[in-house]
PDB file of C-alpha atoms and ligand atoms in Angstrom:
ATOM      1  CA  UNK A   1      56.495  18.316  54.403  1.00 41.00           C
ATOM      2  CA  UNK A   2      54.231  20.934  52.926  1.00 44.00           C
ATOM      3  CA  UNK A   3      53.543  22.534  49.584  1.00 45.00           C
ATOM      4  CA  UNK A   4      52.429  26.022  48.769  1.00 48.00           C
ATOM      5  CA  UNK A   5      48.657  26.397  48.994  1.00 47.00           C
ATOM      6  CA  UNK A   6      48.640  29.200  46.465  1.00 47.00           C
ATOM      7  CA  UNK A   7      48.274  26.700  43.651  1.00 57.00           C
ATOM      8  CA  UNK A   8      51.834  26.446  42.377  1.00 82.00           C
ATOM      9  CA  UNK A   9      51.963  22.662  42.360  1.00 93.00           C
ATOM     10  CA  UNK A  10      53.422  20.668  39.510  1.00 96.00           C
ATOM     11  CA  UNK A  11      51.905  17.233  39.846  1.00 97.00           C
ATOM     12  CA  UNK A  12      53.973  14.212  38.915  1.00 97.00           C
ATOM     13  CA  UNK A  13      54.419  10.523  39.488  1.00 98.00           C
ATOM     14  CA  UNK A  14      57.393   8.256  40.066  1.00 98.00           C
ATOM     15  CA  UNK A  15      57.039   4.616  39.013  1.00 98.00           C
ATOM     16  CA  UNK A  16      59.521   2.247  40.623  1.00 97.00           C
ATOM     17  CA  UNK A  17      59.695  -0.628  38.155  1.00 95.00           C
ATOM     18  CA  UNK A  18      61.744  -2.613  40.657  1.00 95.00           C
ATOM     19  CA  UNK A  19      58.800  -2.721  43.070  1.00 96.00           C
ATOM     20  CA  UNK A  20      56.070  -3.572  40.555  1.00 97.00           C
ATOM     21  CA  UNK A  21      54.871  -7.174  40.852  1.00 95.00           C
ATOM     22  CA  UNK A  22      52.368  -6.930  37.995  1.00 96.00           C
ATOM     23  CA  UNK A  23      49.382  -7.518  40.284  1.00 97.00           C
ATOM     24  CA  UNK A  24      47.196  -4.996  38.353  1.00 96.00           C
ATOM     25  CA  UNK A  25      45.556  -3.582  41.485  1.00 98.00           C
ATOM     26  CA  UNK A  26      46.326  -0.147  40.021  1.00 98.00           C
ATOM     27  CA  UNK A  27      44.391  -0.991  36.866  1.00 97.00           C
ATOM     28  CA  UNK A  28      41.279  -2.022  38.772  1.00 96.00           C
ATOM     29  CA  UNK A  29      41.486   0.916  41.165  1.00 97.00           C
ATOM     30  CA  UNK A  30      41.710   3.299  38.213  1.00 97.00           C
ATOM     31  CA  UNK A  31      38.791   1.655  36.460  1.00 95.00           C
ATOM     32  CA  UNK A  32      36.464   1.941  39.446  1.00 94.00           C
ATOM     33  CA  UNK A  33      37.607   5.441  40.466  1.00 97.00           C
ATOM     34  CA  UNK A  34      37.231   6.919  36.991  1.00 97.00           C
ATOM     35  CA  UNK A  35      34.129   5.120  35.700  1.00 95.00           C
ATOM     36  CA  UNK A  36      36.151   3.504  32.922  1.00 95.00           C
ATOM     37  CA  UNK A  37      33.755   1.399  30.805  1.00 92.00           C
ATOM     38  CA  UNK A  38      33.877  -2.381  30.972  1.00 91.00           C
ATOM     39  CA  UNK A  39      35.345  -3.867  27.814  1.00 91.00           C
ATOM     40  CA  UNK A  40      34.554  -7.165  26.139  1.00 91.00           C
ATOM     41  CA  UNK A  41      37.012  -9.654  24.676  1.00 93.00           C
ATOM     42  CA  UNK A  42      35.473  -9.239  21.241  1.00 93.00           C
ATOM     43  CA  UNK A  43      36.010  -5.457  21.236  1.00 92.00           C
ATOM     44  CA  UNK A  44      39.482  -5.813  22.689  1.00 90.00           C
ATOM     45  CA  UNK A  45      40.477  -8.191  19.921  1.00 93.00           C
ATOM     46  CA  UNK A  46      39.307  -5.584  17.410  1.00 92.00           C
ATOM     47  CA  UNK A  47      41.858  -3.185  18.892  1.00 88.00           C
ATOM     48  CA  UNK A  48      39.325  -1.254  20.962  1.00 91.00           C
ATOM     49  CA  UNK A  49      41.046  -1.376  24.314  1.00 90.00           C
ATOM     50  CA  UNK A  50      40.004   1.089  27.006  1.00 91.00           C
ATOM     51  CA  UNK A  51      42.081   1.389  30.161  1.00 94.00           C
ATOM     52  CA  UNK A  52      43.688   4.508  31.600  1.00 97.00           C
ATOM     53  CA  UNK A  53      46.617   2.564  33.027  1.00 97.00           C
ATOM     54  CA  UNK A  54      48.007  -0.729  31.809  1.00 96.00           C
ATOM     55  CA  UNK A  55      50.748  -3.002  33.103  1.00 97.00           C
ATOM     56  CA  UNK A  56      52.909  -4.193  30.231  1.00 95.00           C
ATOM     57  CA  UNK A  57      54.584  -7.554  30.688  1.00 94.00           C
ATOM     58  CA  UNK A  58      57.715  -8.562  28.867  1.00 89.00           C
ATOM     59  CA  UNK A  59      60.226 -11.339  29.172  1.00 91.00           C
ATOM     60  CA  UNK A  60      63.938 -10.910  29.596  1.00 87.00           C
ATOM     61  CA  UNK A  61      66.691 -13.474  29.102  1.00 87.00           C
ATOM     62  CA  UNK A  62      66.751 -16.857  27.458  1.00 89.00           C
ATOM     63  CA  UNK A  63      65.319 -20.121  28.692  1.00 89.00           C
ATOM     64  CA  UNK A  64      65.785 -21.349  31.394  1.00 90.00           C
ATOM     65  CA  UNK A  65      66.958 -18.016  32.827  1.00 87.00           C
ATOM     66  CA  UNK A  66      63.867 -16.046  31.817  1.00 90.00           C
ATOM     67  CA  UNK A  67      62.525 -13.245  33.991  1.00 88.00           C
ATOM     68  CA  UNK A  68      59.067 -11.681  33.818  1.00 90.00           C
ATOM     69  CA  UNK A  69      59.173  -7.889  33.888  1.00 92.00           C
ATOM     70  CA  UNK A  70      56.319  -5.424  34.416  1.00 95.00           C
ATOM     71  CA  UNK A  71      56.000  -1.753  33.664  1.00 97.00           C
ATOM     72  CA  UNK A  72      52.860   0.316  34.405  1.00 97.00           C
ATOM     73  CA  UNK A  73      52.081   2.826  31.649  1.00 97.00           C
ATOM     74  CA  UNK A  74      49.644   5.712  31.955  1.00 97.00           C
ATOM     75  CA  UNK A  75      49.376   9.221  30.467  1.00 98.00           C
ATOM     76  CA  UNK A  76      52.820  10.716  30.988  1.00 97.00           C
ATOM     77  CA  UNK A  77      51.453  14.284  31.326  1.00 97.00           C
ATOM     78  CA  UNK A  78      54.174  15.615  29.017  1.00 97.00           C
ATOM     79  CA  UNK A  79      55.159  19.267  29.215  1.00 96.00           C
ATOM     80  CA  UNK A  80      55.773  19.119  25.434  1.00 96.00           C
ATOM     81  CA  UNK A  81      52.756  16.921  24.737  1.00 96.00           C
ATOM     82  CA  UNK A  82      52.388  15.835  21.097  1.00 97.00           C
ATOM     83  CA  UNK A  83      48.644  15.275  21.617  1.00 97.00           C
ATOM     84  CA  UNK A  84      47.893  18.926  22.373  1.00 96.00           C
ATOM     85  CA  UNK A  85      48.819  20.890  19.218  1.00 96.00           C
ATOM     86  CA  UNK A  86      47.006  18.441  16.932  1.00 96.00           C
ATOM     87  CA  UNK A  87      43.581  18.896  18.544  1.00 96.00           C
ATOM     88  CA  UNK A  88      41.508  21.164  16.277  1.00 96.00           C
ATOM     89  CA  UNK A  89      39.133  22.246  19.060  1.00 96.00           C
ATOM     90  CA  UNK A  90      41.569  22.618  22.003  1.00 95.00           C
ATOM     91  CA  UNK A  91      39.902  19.764  23.861  1.00 96.00           C
ATOM     92  CA  UNK A  92      43.285  18.811  25.273  1.00 96.00           C
ATOM     93  CA  UNK A  93      45.699  21.335  26.730  1.00 95.00           C
ATOM     94  CA  UNK A  94      48.396  21.679  29.374  1.00 94.00           C
ATOM     95  CA  UNK A  95      47.499  23.511  32.570  1.00 94.00           C
ATOM     96  CA  UNK A  96      49.740  25.377  35.006  1.00 93.00           C
ATOM     97  CA  UNK A  97      49.834  22.417  37.418  1.00 95.00           C
ATOM     98  CA  UNK A  98      51.584  20.028  35.041  1.00 94.00           C
ATOM     99  CA  UNK A  99      48.401  18.236  34.012  1.00 96.00           C
ATOM    100  CA  UNK A 100      47.545  17.286  30.473  1.00 97.00           C
ATOM    101  CA  UNK A 101      43.827  18.076  30.580  1.00 96.00           C
ATOM    102  CA  UNK A 102      41.071  16.490  28.510  1.00 96.00           C
ATOM    103  CA  UNK A 103      37.858  18.534  28.119  1.00 96.00           C
ATOM    104  CA  UNK A 104      35.160  16.011  27.278  1.00 95.00           C
ATOM    105  CA  UNK A 105      32.457  18.391  26.129  1.00 94.00           C
ATOM    106  CA  UNK A 106      34.829  20.043  23.652  1.00 95.00           C
ATOM    107  CA  UNK A 107      36.050  16.791  22.106  1.00 96.00           C
ATOM    108  CA  UNK A 108      34.629  16.097  18.660  1.00 96.00           C
ATOM    109  CA  UNK A 109      36.338  12.729  18.303  1.00 95.00           C
ATOM    110  CA  UNK A 110      38.836  13.279  15.489  1.00 96.00           C
ATOM    111  CA  UNK A 111      41.311  11.027  17.392  1.00 95.00           C
ATOM    112  CA  UNK A 112      44.286  13.063  16.143  1.00 96.00           C
ATOM    113  CA  UNK A 113      45.552  13.159  19.731  1.00 97.00           C
ATOM    114  CA  UNK A 114      45.566   9.352  19.981  1.00 96.00           C
ATOM    115  CA  UNK A 115      47.602   9.193  16.790  1.00 96.00           C
ATOM    116  CA  UNK A 116      50.035  11.763  18.174  1.00 95.00           C
ATOM    117  CA  UNK A 117      50.626   9.982  21.490  1.00 97.00           C
ATOM    118  CA  UNK A 118      53.685   7.681  21.335  1.00 97.00           C
ATOM    119  CA  UNK A 119      52.647   5.915  24.565  1.00 97.00           C
ATOM    120  CA  UNK A 120      49.188   4.790  23.307  1.00 95.00           C
ATOM    121  CA  UNK A 121      47.463   5.953  26.468  1.00 96.00           C
ATOM    122  CA  UNK A 122      44.511   7.761  24.908  1.00 96.00           C
ATOM    123  CA  UNK A 123      41.306   5.804  24.365  1.00 96.00           C
ATOM    124  CA  UNK A 124      38.287   6.478  22.232  1.00 95.00           C
ATOM    125  CA  UNK A 125      34.770   5.582  23.347  1.00 94.00           C
ATOM    126  CA  UNK A 126      33.530   3.510  20.443  1.00 93.00           C
ATOM    127  CA  UNK A 127      30.386   2.552  22.296  1.00 92.00           C
ATOM    128  CA  UNK A 128      27.938   3.941  24.842  1.00 92.00           C
ATOM    129  CA  UNK A 129      29.164   2.616  28.222  1.00 91.00           C
ATOM    130  CA  UNK A 130      26.951   0.009  29.849  1.00 88.00           C
ATOM    131  CA  UNK A 131      27.382  -1.319  33.372  1.00 88.00           C
ATOM    132  CA  UNK A 132      25.559  -4.259  34.924  1.00 88.00           C
ATOM    133  CA  UNK A 133      22.567  -3.143  36.994  1.00 89.00           C
ATOM    134  CA  UNK A 134      24.339  -4.222  40.169  1.00 88.00           C
ATOM    135  CA  UNK A 135      27.193  -1.777  39.411  1.00 83.00           C
ATOM    136  CA  UNK A 136      25.042   1.302  38.860  1.00 76.00           C
ATOM    137  CA  UNK A 137      25.374   2.651  42.374  1.00 85.00           C
ATOM    138  CA  UNK A 138      29.111   2.008  42.310  1.00 88.00           C
ATOM    139  CA  UNK A 139      29.872   4.730  39.763  1.00 93.00           C
ATOM    140  CA  UNK A 140      31.931   7.621  41.112  1.00 95.00           C
ATOM    141  CA  UNK A 141      29.698  10.735  41.254  1.00 94.00           C
ATOM    142  CA  UNK A 142      32.794  12.979  41.084  1.00 95.00           C
ATOM    143  CA  UNK A 143      33.702  11.736  37.605  1.00 96.00           C
ATOM    144  CA  UNK A 144      31.840  12.272  34.343  1.00 93.00           C
ATOM    145  CA  UNK A 145      30.490   9.212  32.560  1.00 92.00           C
ATOM    146  CA  UNK A 146      31.804   9.655  29.036  1.00 93.00           C
ATOM    147  CA  UNK A 147      29.531   8.875  26.141  1.00 92.00           C
ATOM    148  CA  UNK A 148      30.286   7.527  22.688  1.00 93.00           C
ATOM    149  CA  UNK A 149      32.611   9.593  20.505  1.00 94.00           C
ATOM    150  CA  UNK A 150      34.759  11.008  23.325  1.00 94.00           C
ATOM    151  CA  UNK A 151      38.486  10.612  23.804  1.00 96.00           C
ATOM    152  CA  UNK A 152      39.632   9.907  27.341  1.00 96.00           C
ATOM    153  CA  UNK A 153      42.781   9.124  29.344  1.00 97.00           C
ATOM    154  CA  UNK A 154      44.413   9.310  32.760  1.00 98.00           C
ATOM    155  CA  UNK A 155      43.715  12.624  34.505  1.00 97.00           C
ATOM    156  CA  UNK A 156      45.968  11.981  37.543  1.00 98.00           C
ATOM    157  CA  UNK A 157      42.589  11.623  39.329  1.00 98.00           C
ATOM    158  CA  UNK A 158      42.043  15.374  39.041  1.00 97.00           C
ATOM    159  CA  UNK A 159      38.860  15.076  41.119  1.00 97.00           C
ATOM    160  CA  UNK A 160      41.001  13.952  44.062  1.00 97.00           C
ATOM    161  CA  UNK A 161      43.453  16.804  43.491  1.00 97.00           C
ATOM    162  CA  UNK A 162      40.629  19.355  43.486  1.00 96.00           C
ATOM    163  CA  UNK A 163      39.075  17.883  46.619  1.00 96.00           C
ATOM    164  CA  UNK A 164      42.443  17.862  48.432  1.00 96.00           C
ATOM    165  CA  UNK A 165      43.210  21.476  47.500  1.00 94.00           C
ATOM    166  CA  UNK A 166      39.697  22.606  48.519  1.00 95.00           C
ATOM    167  CA  UNK A 167      40.017  20.853  51.876  1.00 96.00           C
ATOM    168  CA  UNK A 168      43.419  22.437  52.575  1.00 95.00           C
ATOM    169  CA  UNK A 169      42.091  25.887  51.666  1.00 94.00           C
ATOM    170  CA  UNK A 170      39.018  25.417  53.841  1.00 96.00           C
ATOM    171  CA  UNK A 171      41.226  24.460  56.778  1.00 96.00           C
ATOM    172  CA  UNK A 172      43.580  27.332  55.950  1.00 95.00           C
ATOM    173  CA  UNK A 173      46.681  25.172  55.759  1.00 93.00           C
ATOM    174  CA  UNK A 174      49.223  23.959  53.234  1.00 92.00           C
ATOM    175  CA  UNK A 175      48.870  20.672  51.450  1.00 93.00           C
ATOM    176  CA  UNK A 176      50.727  17.823  53.096  1.00 94.00           C
ATOM    177  CA  UNK A 177      52.881  15.630  50.892  1.00 95.00           C
ATOM    178  CA  UNK A 178      51.074  12.316  50.342  1.00 94.00           C
ATOM    179  CA  UNK A 179      47.708  13.764  51.323  1.00 95.00           C
ATOM    180  CA  UNK A 180      46.510  13.598  47.722  1.00 97.00           C
ATOM    181  CA  UNK A 181      46.787  10.156  46.197  1.00 97.00           C
ATOM    182  CA  UNK A 182      45.693   8.954  42.795  1.00 98.00           C
ATOM    183  CA  UNK A 183      43.579   5.787  42.842  1.00 98.00           C
ATOM    184  CA  UNK A 184      46.453   3.741  41.398  1.00 98.00           C
ATOM    185  CA  UNK A 185      49.087   4.964  43.843  1.00 98.00           C
ATOM    186  CA  UNK A 186      46.712   4.431  46.755  1.00 97.00           C
ATOM    187  CA  UNK A 187      45.929   0.873  45.666  1.00 98.00           C
ATOM    188  CA  UNK A 188      49.474  -0.259  44.862  1.00 98.00           C
ATOM    189  CA  UNK A 189      50.461  -2.791  47.551  1.00 98.00           C
ATOM    190  CA  UNK A 190      54.198  -2.299  47.000  1.00 97.00           C
ATOM    191  CA  UNK A 191      54.193   1.517  46.735  1.00 97.00           C
ATOM    192  CA  UNK A 192      55.622   1.228  43.237  1.00 97.00           C
ATOM    193  CA  UNK A 193      53.589   4.304  42.273  1.00 98.00           C
ATOM    194  CA  UNK A 194      54.241   7.536  44.148  1.00 98.00           C
ATOM    195  CA  UNK A 195      52.288  10.713  43.407  1.00 98.00           C
ATOM    196  CA  UNK A 196      53.028  14.233  44.545  1.00 97.00           C
ATOM    197  CA  UNK A 197      54.190  17.766  43.877  1.00 96.00           C
ATOM    198  CA  UNK A 198      57.410  18.058  41.862  1.00 95.00           C
ATOM    199  CA  UNK A 199      57.651  21.750  42.821  1.00 94.00           C
ATOM    200  CA  UNK A 200      58.073  20.805  46.476  1.00 93.00           C
ATOM    201  CA  UNK A 201      61.740  19.947  46.991  1.00 93.00           C
ATOM    202  CA  UNK A 202      60.858  17.987  50.107  1.00 93.00           C
ATOM    203  CA  UNK A 203      58.143  15.829  48.543  1.00 95.00           C
ATOM    204  CA  UNK A 204      58.747  12.116  48.050  1.00 96.00           C
ATOM    205  CA  UNK A 205      58.436  12.436  44.252  1.00 96.00           C
ATOM    206  CA  UNK A 206      61.021  15.235  44.110  1.00 95.00           C
ATOM    207  CA  UNK A 207      63.514  13.204  46.088  1.00 95.00           C
ATOM    208  CA  UNK A 208      62.894  10.024  44.107  1.00 95.00           C
ATOM    209  CA  UNK A 209      63.154  11.919  40.833  1.00 93.00           C
ATOM    210  CA  UNK A 210      66.844  12.455  41.491  1.00 91.00           C
ATOM    211  CA  UNK A 211      67.583   8.815  42.236  1.00 92.00           C
ATOM    212  CA  UNK A 212      70.390   7.369  40.108  1.00 92.00           C
ATOM    213  CA  UNK A 213      67.863   4.884  38.655  1.00 94.00           C
ATOM    214  CA  UNK A 214      65.688   7.620  37.124  1.00 96.00           C
ATOM    215  CA  UNK A 215      64.770   7.456  33.479  1.00 96.00           C
ATOM    216  CA  UNK A 216      61.954   8.618  31.223  1.00 96.00           C
ATOM    217  CA  UNK A 217      60.252   6.723  28.443  1.00 96.00           C
ATOM    218  CA  UNK A 218      61.355   7.582  24.896  1.00 97.00           C
ATOM    219  CA  UNK A 219      63.720  10.376  26.021  1.00 96.00           C
ATOM    220  CA  UNK A 220      64.845  11.081  22.440  1.00 96.00           C
ATOM    221  CA  UNK A 221      61.396  12.631  21.762  1.00 96.00           C
ATOM    222  CA  UNK A 222      62.070  15.403  24.324  1.00 96.00           C
ATOM    223  CA  UNK A 223      58.508  15.332  25.688  1.00 96.00           C
ATOM    224  CA  UNK A 224      59.529  16.336  29.228  1.00 96.00           C
ATOM    225  CA  UNK A 225      57.063  14.031  30.944  1.00 97.00           C
ATOM    226  CA  UNK A 226      55.860  14.483  34.509  1.00 97.00           C
ATOM    227  CA  UNK A 227      55.942  10.706  34.973  1.00 97.00           C
ATOM    228  CA  UNK A 228      59.420   9.331  35.654  1.00 97.00           C
ATOM    229  CA  UNK A 229      60.528   5.743  36.113  1.00 97.00           C
ATOM    230  CA  UNK A 230      63.073   4.106  38.376  1.00 96.00           C
ATOM    231  CA  UNK A 231      64.957   1.274  36.693  1.00 93.00           C
ATOM    232  CA  UNK A 232      64.790  -2.342  37.754  1.00 90.00           C
ATOM    233  CA  UNK A 233      67.644  -3.394  40.005  1.00 88.00           C
ATOM    234  CA  UNK A 234      69.443  -6.541  38.980  1.00 78.00           C
ATOM    235  CA  UNK A 235      71.498  -7.947  41.851  1.00 75.00           C
ATOM    236  CA  UNK A 236      74.227  -9.025  39.413  1.00 71.00           C
ATOM    237  CA  UNK A 237      74.358  -5.880  37.280  1.00 66.00           C
ATOM    238  CA  UNK A 238      73.131  -3.584  40.082  1.00 60.00           C
ATOM    239  CA  UNK A 239      70.938  -1.573  37.671  1.00 63.00           C
ATOM    240  CA  UNK A 240      69.439  -2.964  34.503  1.00 63.00           C
ATOM    241  CA  UNK A 241      71.317  -1.577  31.545  1.00 47.00           C
ATOM    242  CA  UNK A 242      68.353  -1.273  29.148  1.00 51.00           C
ATOM    243  CA  UNK A 243      66.609   1.169  31.436  1.00 47.00           C
ATOM    244  CA  UNK A 244      69.625   3.327  32.119  1.00 41.00           C
ATOM    245  CA  UNK A 245      70.633   3.484  28.491  1.00 41.00           C
ATOM    246  CA  UNK A 246      67.225   4.842  27.541  1.00 42.00           C
ATOM    247  CA  UNK A 247      67.151   7.192  30.490  1.00 40.00           C
ATOM    248  CA  UNK A 248      67.724  10.810  31.235  1.00 38.00           C
ATOM    249  CA  UNK A 249      68.836  12.126  34.579  1.00 36.00           C
ATOM    250  CA  UNK A 250      67.455  15.648  34.567  1.00 35.00           C
TER     251      UNK A 250
HETATM  252  S1  SF4 B   1      49.404  -2.095  41.764  1.00 90.00           S
HETATM  253 FE1  SF4 B   1      51.601  -1.624  41.989  1.00 90.00          FE
HETATM  254  S2  SF4 B   1      52.615  -3.632  41.993  1.00 90.00           S
HETATM  255 FE2  SF4 B   1      50.528  -3.974  41.179  1.00 90.00          FE
HETATM  256  S3  SF4 B   1      50.770  -3.777  38.941  1.00 90.00           S
HETATM  257 FE3  SF4 B   1      50.192  -1.748  39.671  1.00 90.00          FE
HETATM  258  S4  SF4 B   1      52.176  -0.687  39.983  1.00 90.00           S
HETATM  259 FE4  SF4 B   1      52.635  -2.910  39.838  1.00 90.00          FE
END
């Protein structure tokens, strides 16, 4: 399966909620890949969370028939992103590859974008990041270390995308589906996260996107996200009704 090397990709992700076990390997992989600062409990309790992907846990049913459910949430890379028009300095914009881009050295820290995002996936650097001495050589040299006053969020590991595209061009070949992985999709032990090119009809994400379990978060907002979810399968109900009711099948 190949995609066009002329740069016409539309990157997207499919999250199969039925496969997610809530292990949080994706969260750790993202943190180490993208030099996400280490938080403290005290800051977290003051509402200053910082994590590009989170796994939300919720409970379904009544005791004793209670089931733990997990849903990974990251930037949804919306085509109609509410964070973009509110930025006064164009630090966030949508590019031609389906990515919602954050330009760190343009950001002046108004945080309008964080207020505009209904998924709460944008994070503000309230403090200068500090890593233990033993971690210093573990920082990813391909990713900027953001300083205080900067807004940040999931980039779909754009550094990996750029490296993959450069390698394919250098070898004068098309990109191979699955060749470019985000840190979270690579780390997920159950393959609940699948990343790829939505413009390639033969890619895994394109095929999964048309599964009958497909839905998008908050579809009534018409944000046209590039992240789609596959609903949890309940053996008794076949597909969980809450997911399908909130879903769109485009
Ligand atoms: S790594 Fe995979 S299974 Fe684990 S929490 Fe993340 S999405 Fe779920």
